[in-house]
Tab-separated table of C-alpha atoms in Angstrom:
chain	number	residue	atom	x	y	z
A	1	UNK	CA	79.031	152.539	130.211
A	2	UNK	CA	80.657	148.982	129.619
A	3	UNK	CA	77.605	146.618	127.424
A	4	UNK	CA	76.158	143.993	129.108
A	5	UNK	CA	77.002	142.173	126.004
A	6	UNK	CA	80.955	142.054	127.123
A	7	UNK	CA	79.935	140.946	130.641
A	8	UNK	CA	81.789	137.790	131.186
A	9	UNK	CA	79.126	135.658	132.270
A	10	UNK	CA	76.814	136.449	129.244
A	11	UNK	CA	79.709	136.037	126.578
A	12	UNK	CA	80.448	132.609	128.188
A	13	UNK	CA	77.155	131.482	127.957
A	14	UNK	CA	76.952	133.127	124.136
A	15	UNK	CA	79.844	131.525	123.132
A	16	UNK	CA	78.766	127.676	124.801
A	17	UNK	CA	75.203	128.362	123.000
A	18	UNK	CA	76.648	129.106	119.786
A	19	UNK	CA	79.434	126.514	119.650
A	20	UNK	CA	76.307	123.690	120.724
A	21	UNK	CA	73.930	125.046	117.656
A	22	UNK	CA	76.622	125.199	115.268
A	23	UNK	CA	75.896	121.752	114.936
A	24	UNK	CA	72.064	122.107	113.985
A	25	UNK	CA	72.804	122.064	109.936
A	26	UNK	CA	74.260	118.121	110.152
A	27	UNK	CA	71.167	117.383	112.141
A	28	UNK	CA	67.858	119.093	110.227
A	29	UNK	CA	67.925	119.483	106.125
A	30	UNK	CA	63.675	119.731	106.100
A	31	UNK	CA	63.200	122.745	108.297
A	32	UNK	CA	62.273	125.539	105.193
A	33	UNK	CA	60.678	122.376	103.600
A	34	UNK	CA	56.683	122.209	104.971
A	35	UNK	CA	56.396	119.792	102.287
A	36	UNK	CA	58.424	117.166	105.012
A	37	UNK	CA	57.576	119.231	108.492
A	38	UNK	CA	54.555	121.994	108.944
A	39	UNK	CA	51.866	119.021	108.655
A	40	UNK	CA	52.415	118.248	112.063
A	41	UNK	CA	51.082	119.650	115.036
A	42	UNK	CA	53.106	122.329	116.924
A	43	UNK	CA	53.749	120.253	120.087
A	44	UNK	CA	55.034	117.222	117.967
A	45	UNK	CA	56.937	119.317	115.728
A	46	UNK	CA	58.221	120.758	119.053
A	47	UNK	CA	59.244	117.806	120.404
A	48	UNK	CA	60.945	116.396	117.501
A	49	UNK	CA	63.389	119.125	117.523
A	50	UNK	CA	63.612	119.473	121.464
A	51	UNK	CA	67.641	118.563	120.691
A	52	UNK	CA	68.096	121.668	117.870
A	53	UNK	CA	68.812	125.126	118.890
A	54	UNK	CA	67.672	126.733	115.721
A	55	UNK	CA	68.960	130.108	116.965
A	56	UNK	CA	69.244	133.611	115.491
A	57	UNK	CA	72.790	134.602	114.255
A	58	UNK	CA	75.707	136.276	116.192
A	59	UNK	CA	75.393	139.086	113.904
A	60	UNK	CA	71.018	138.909	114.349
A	61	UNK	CA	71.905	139.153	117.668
A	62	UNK	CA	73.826	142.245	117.562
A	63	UNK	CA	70.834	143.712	115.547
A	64	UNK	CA	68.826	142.949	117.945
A	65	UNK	CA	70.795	144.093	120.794
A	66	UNK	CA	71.183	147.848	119.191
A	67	UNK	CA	67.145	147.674	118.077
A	68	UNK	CA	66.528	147.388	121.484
A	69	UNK	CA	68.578	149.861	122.916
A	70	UNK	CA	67.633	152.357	120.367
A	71	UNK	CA	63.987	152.010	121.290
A	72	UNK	CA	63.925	151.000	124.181
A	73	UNK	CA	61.030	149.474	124.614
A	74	UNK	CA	59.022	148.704	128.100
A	75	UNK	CA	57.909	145.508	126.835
A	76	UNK	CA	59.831	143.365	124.295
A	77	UNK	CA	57.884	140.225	123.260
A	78	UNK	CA	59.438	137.127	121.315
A	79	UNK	CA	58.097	134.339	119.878
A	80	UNK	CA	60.327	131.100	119.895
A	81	UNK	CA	62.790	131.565	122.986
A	82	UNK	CA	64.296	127.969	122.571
A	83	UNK	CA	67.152	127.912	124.462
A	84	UNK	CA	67.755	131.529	124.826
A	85	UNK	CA	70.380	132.689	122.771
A	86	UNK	CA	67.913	135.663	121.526
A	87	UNK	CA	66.467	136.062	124.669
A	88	UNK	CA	70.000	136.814	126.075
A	89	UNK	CA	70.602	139.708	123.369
A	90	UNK	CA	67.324	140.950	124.400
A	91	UNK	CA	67.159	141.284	127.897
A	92	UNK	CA	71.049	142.334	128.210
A	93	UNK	CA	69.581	145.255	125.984
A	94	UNK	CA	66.562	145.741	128.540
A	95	UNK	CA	69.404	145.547	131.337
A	96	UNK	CA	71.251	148.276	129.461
A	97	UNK	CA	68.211	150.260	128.656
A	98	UNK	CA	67.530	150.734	132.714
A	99	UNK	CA	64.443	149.908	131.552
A	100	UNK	CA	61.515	147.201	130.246
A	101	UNK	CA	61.162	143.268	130.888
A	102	UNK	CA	60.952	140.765	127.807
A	103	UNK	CA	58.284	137.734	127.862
A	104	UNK	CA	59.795	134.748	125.981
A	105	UNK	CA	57.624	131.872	124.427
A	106	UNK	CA	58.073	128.132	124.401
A	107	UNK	CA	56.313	125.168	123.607
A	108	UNK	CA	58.826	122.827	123.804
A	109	UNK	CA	59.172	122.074	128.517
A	110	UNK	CA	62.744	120.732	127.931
A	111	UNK	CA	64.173	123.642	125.799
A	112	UNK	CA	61.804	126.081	128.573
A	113	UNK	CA	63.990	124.737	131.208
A	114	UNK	CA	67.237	125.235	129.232
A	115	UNK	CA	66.489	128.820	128.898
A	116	UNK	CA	65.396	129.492	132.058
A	117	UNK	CA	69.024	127.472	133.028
A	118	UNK	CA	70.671	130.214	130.864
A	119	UNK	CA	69.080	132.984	131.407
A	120	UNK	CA	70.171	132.851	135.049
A	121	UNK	CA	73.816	131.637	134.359
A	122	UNK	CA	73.639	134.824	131.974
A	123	UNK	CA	72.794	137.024	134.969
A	124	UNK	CA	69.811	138.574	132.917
A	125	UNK	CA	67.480	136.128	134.166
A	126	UNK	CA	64.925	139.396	136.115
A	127	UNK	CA	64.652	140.971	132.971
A	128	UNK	CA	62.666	137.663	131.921
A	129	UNK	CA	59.252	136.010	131.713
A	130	UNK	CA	59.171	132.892	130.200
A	131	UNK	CA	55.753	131.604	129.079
A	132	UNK	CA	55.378	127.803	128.630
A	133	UNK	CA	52.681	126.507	125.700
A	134	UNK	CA	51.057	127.708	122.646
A	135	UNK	CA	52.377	131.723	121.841
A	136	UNK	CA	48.915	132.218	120.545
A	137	UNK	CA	47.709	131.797	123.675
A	138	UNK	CA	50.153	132.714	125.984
A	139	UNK	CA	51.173	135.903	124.606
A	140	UNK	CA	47.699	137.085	124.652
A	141	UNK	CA	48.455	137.713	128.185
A	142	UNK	CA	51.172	139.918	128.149
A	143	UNK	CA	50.315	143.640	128.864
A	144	UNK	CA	50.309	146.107	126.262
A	145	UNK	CA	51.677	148.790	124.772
A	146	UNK	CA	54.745	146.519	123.460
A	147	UNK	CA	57.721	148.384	121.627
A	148	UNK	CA	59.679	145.270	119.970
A	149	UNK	CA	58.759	141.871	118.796
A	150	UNK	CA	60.871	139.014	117.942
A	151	UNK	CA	59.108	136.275	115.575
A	152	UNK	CA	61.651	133.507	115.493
A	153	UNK	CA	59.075	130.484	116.201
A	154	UNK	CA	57.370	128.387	113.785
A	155	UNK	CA	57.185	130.264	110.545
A	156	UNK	CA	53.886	129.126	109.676
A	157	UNK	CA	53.008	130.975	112.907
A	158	UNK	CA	53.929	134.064	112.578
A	159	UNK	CA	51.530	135.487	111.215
A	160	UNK	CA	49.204	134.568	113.404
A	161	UNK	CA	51.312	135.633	116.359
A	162	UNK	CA	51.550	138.857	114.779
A	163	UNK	CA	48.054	139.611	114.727
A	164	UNK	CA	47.407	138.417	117.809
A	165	UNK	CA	50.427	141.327	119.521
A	166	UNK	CA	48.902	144.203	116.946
A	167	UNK	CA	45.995	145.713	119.334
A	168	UNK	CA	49.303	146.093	122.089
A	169	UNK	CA	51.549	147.070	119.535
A	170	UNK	CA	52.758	150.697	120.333
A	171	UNK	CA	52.921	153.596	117.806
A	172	UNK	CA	56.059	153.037	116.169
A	173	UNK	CA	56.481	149.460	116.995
A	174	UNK	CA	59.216	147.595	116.073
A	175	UNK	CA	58.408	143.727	114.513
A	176	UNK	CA	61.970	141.741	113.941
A	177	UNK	CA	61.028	138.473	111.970
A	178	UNK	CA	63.887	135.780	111.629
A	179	UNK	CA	64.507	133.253	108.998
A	180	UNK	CA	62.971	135.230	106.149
A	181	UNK	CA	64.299	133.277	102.984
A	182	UNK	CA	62.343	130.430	104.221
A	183	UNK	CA	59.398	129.682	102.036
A	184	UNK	CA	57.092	129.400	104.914
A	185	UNK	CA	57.407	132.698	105.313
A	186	UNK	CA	56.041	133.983	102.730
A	187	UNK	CA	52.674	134.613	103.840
A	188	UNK	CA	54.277	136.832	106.590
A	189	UNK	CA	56.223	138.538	103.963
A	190	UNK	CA	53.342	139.362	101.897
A	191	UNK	CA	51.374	140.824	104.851
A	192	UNK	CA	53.953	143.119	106.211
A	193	UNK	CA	55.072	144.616	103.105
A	194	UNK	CA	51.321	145.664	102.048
A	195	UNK	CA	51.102	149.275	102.869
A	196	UNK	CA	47.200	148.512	103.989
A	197	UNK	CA	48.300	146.278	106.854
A	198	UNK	CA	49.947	149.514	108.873
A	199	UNK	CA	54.141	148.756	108.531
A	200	UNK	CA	56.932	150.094	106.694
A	201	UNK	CA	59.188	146.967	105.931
A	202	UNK	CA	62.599	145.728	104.928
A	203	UNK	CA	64.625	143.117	104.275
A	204	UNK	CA	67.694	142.812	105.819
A	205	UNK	CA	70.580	140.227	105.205
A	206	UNK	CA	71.396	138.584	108.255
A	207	UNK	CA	72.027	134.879	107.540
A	208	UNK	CA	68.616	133.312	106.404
A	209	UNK	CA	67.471	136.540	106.358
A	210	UNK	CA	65.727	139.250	108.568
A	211	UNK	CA	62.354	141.788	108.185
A	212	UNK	CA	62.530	144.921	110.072
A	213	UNK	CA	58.755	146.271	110.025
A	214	UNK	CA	57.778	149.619	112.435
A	215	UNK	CA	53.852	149.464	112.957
A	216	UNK	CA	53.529	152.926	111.348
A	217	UNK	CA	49.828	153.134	111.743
């Protein structure tokens, strides 16, 4: 069976997203800093960086690709779809899989649009649900049990998405959180590496870094 992954249409799309965000680093320097950015409310913060992909890796994407195809999961859930570049991995793995539908979150209405733009030039777009607004909120809506979780919004956040998702996380869950060597994550960190708090954690080194936690409890 050929990957979605190689399908013509979704490498195009890949490759345009990936060639856009490659200029992201000449346009932010402050985003690990919360010194100079997590003051501000979400939606501002959103809107200031409606312009800046901020996406997951190539390699991340592979990851998450195989994670999902390995567990295949009926529900996936991320947090931060921006313009879709993770959103593509995962629901060309749910495509794949035969099997499960992935709810994306997105504050920002002009990067929502984007990725519902390339989610359908992708082909992958019925494997979707895209969820405008606050994750907090939004995701509290999506049915449960959920087998994979991608935290890739606001690191401050994540944490609080997290615990929001645990009641509908299934046995043997899998949480992927992005961006890991930021210092705004390292509540997060802390949290999902304490045995008390139900994971079994890892690092792993993807580009700014990646934690692979299974809800073991």
């Amino acid at each position: 069976m050929t990957s979605t992954l190689t399908h013509p249409a979704v490498r195009g799309v890949l490759d345009r997203l990936f060639a856009a965000a490659a200029h992201d680093d000449e346009q932010v320097t402050d985003l690990a800093d919360p010194r100079a950015f997590l003051a501000a409310p979400d939606h501002e913060r959103a809107e200031s960086r409606a312009d800046v992909y901020m996406p997951i890796s190539a390699a991340g994407g592979e990851l998450l690709y195989a994670l999902a195809r390995s567990a295949r999961p009926a529900t996936v859930v991320e947090f931060g779809t921006s313009f879709g570049i993770s959103t593509i991995y995962l629901a060309a793995a749910v495509s794949d899989n035969g099997t499960g539908h992935v709810y994306g979150s997105e504050l920002s209405a002009g990067k929502l649009a984007a990725a519902s733009d390339n989610l359908a030039e992708a082909g992958v777009a019925d494997q979707v649900t895209l969820l405008p607004g606050d994750a907090r909120q939004t995701l509290r809506e999506v049915p449960g049990p959920i087998g994979l979780v991608l935290l890739d919004g606001w690191k401050d956040a994540c944490l609080d998405v997290l615990r929001a998702l645990e009641p509908r996380l299934a046995p043997g869950a899998l949480v992927v959180a992005d961006d890991t060597t930021f210092d705004s994550m390292a509540e997060y960190l802390r949290y999902v590496r304490h045995p008390a708090n139900g994971y079994v954690s890892v690092a792993f080194p993807v580009e700014d870094g990646m934690e692979i936690s299974c809800r073991a409890n």
